[in-house]
XYZ file of C-alpha atoms in Angstrom:
68
model
C 114.753 92.535 89.216
C 112.156 89.775 89.232
C 111.345 87.629 86.236
C 107.900 86.148 85.748
C 107.422 83.066 83.634
C 104.956 80.230 83.183
C 105.714 76.538 83.287
C 103.478 73.651 82.350
C 103.049 70.818 84.842
C 100.822 67.893 83.894
C 99.013 70.113 81.394
C 98.489 72.961 83.890
C 100.067 76.410 83.549
C 101.840 77.539 86.750
C 103.346 80.990 87.345
C 106.945 81.124 88.560
C 108.525 84.352 89.758
C 112.299 84.446 89.977
C 114.277 86.925 92.021
C 118.067 86.657 92.177
C 118.701 82.983 92.887
C 115.220 82.221 94.305
C 112.174 80.914 92.422
C 108.654 81.191 93.832
C 105.765 79.130 92.460
C 102.134 80.207 92.604
C 100.220 78.124 95.126
C 97.010 79.677 93.793
C 97.768 78.416 90.272
C 98.400 74.919 91.623
C 95.258 74.964 93.777
C 92.943 76.142 90.997
C 93.654 72.945 89.064
C 92.516 70.840 92.028
C 89.089 72.463 92.421
C 87.161 75.569 91.412
C 87.282 76.744 95.049
C 91.031 77.206 95.354
C 90.633 79.056 98.669
C 89.569 75.751 100.282
C 92.759 74.056 99.075
C 94.926 76.899 100.367
C 93.029 76.993 103.687
C 93.590 73.264 104.171
C 97.258 73.688 103.358
C 97.579 76.448 105.979
C 95.888 74.254 108.631
C 98.428 71.493 108.046
C 100.283 70.848 111.336
C 103.600 71.099 109.465
C 102.721 74.543 108.072
C 105.007 77.250 109.430
C 103.217 80.596 109.431
C 106.464 82.502 110.012
C 107.904 81.083 106.778
C 104.673 81.889 104.932
C 104.794 85.512 106.127
C 108.368 85.744 104.848
C 107.372 84.363 101.432
C 104.373 86.675 101.258
C 106.526 89.701 102.070
C 109.033 88.741 99.379
C 106.198 88.324 96.856
C 104.757 91.715 97.802
C 108.162 93.331 97.326
C 108.651 91.569 93.971
C 105.311 92.858 92.698
C 106.151 96.449 93.630
């Protein structure tokens, strides 16, 4: 069973979802505190040469399963 909680980082509220021994932080919550257009921040992050799309797909699938 997943547990959803909020943490405060430098005055910003960030969602954390825990499942078993793993915690997942909301990149969207982090990005929205950088700029109003959080999709630009996430897009830049995904274009980073060190970004591993396979790992991202795995995280996204876990998140989708946690939300179900």
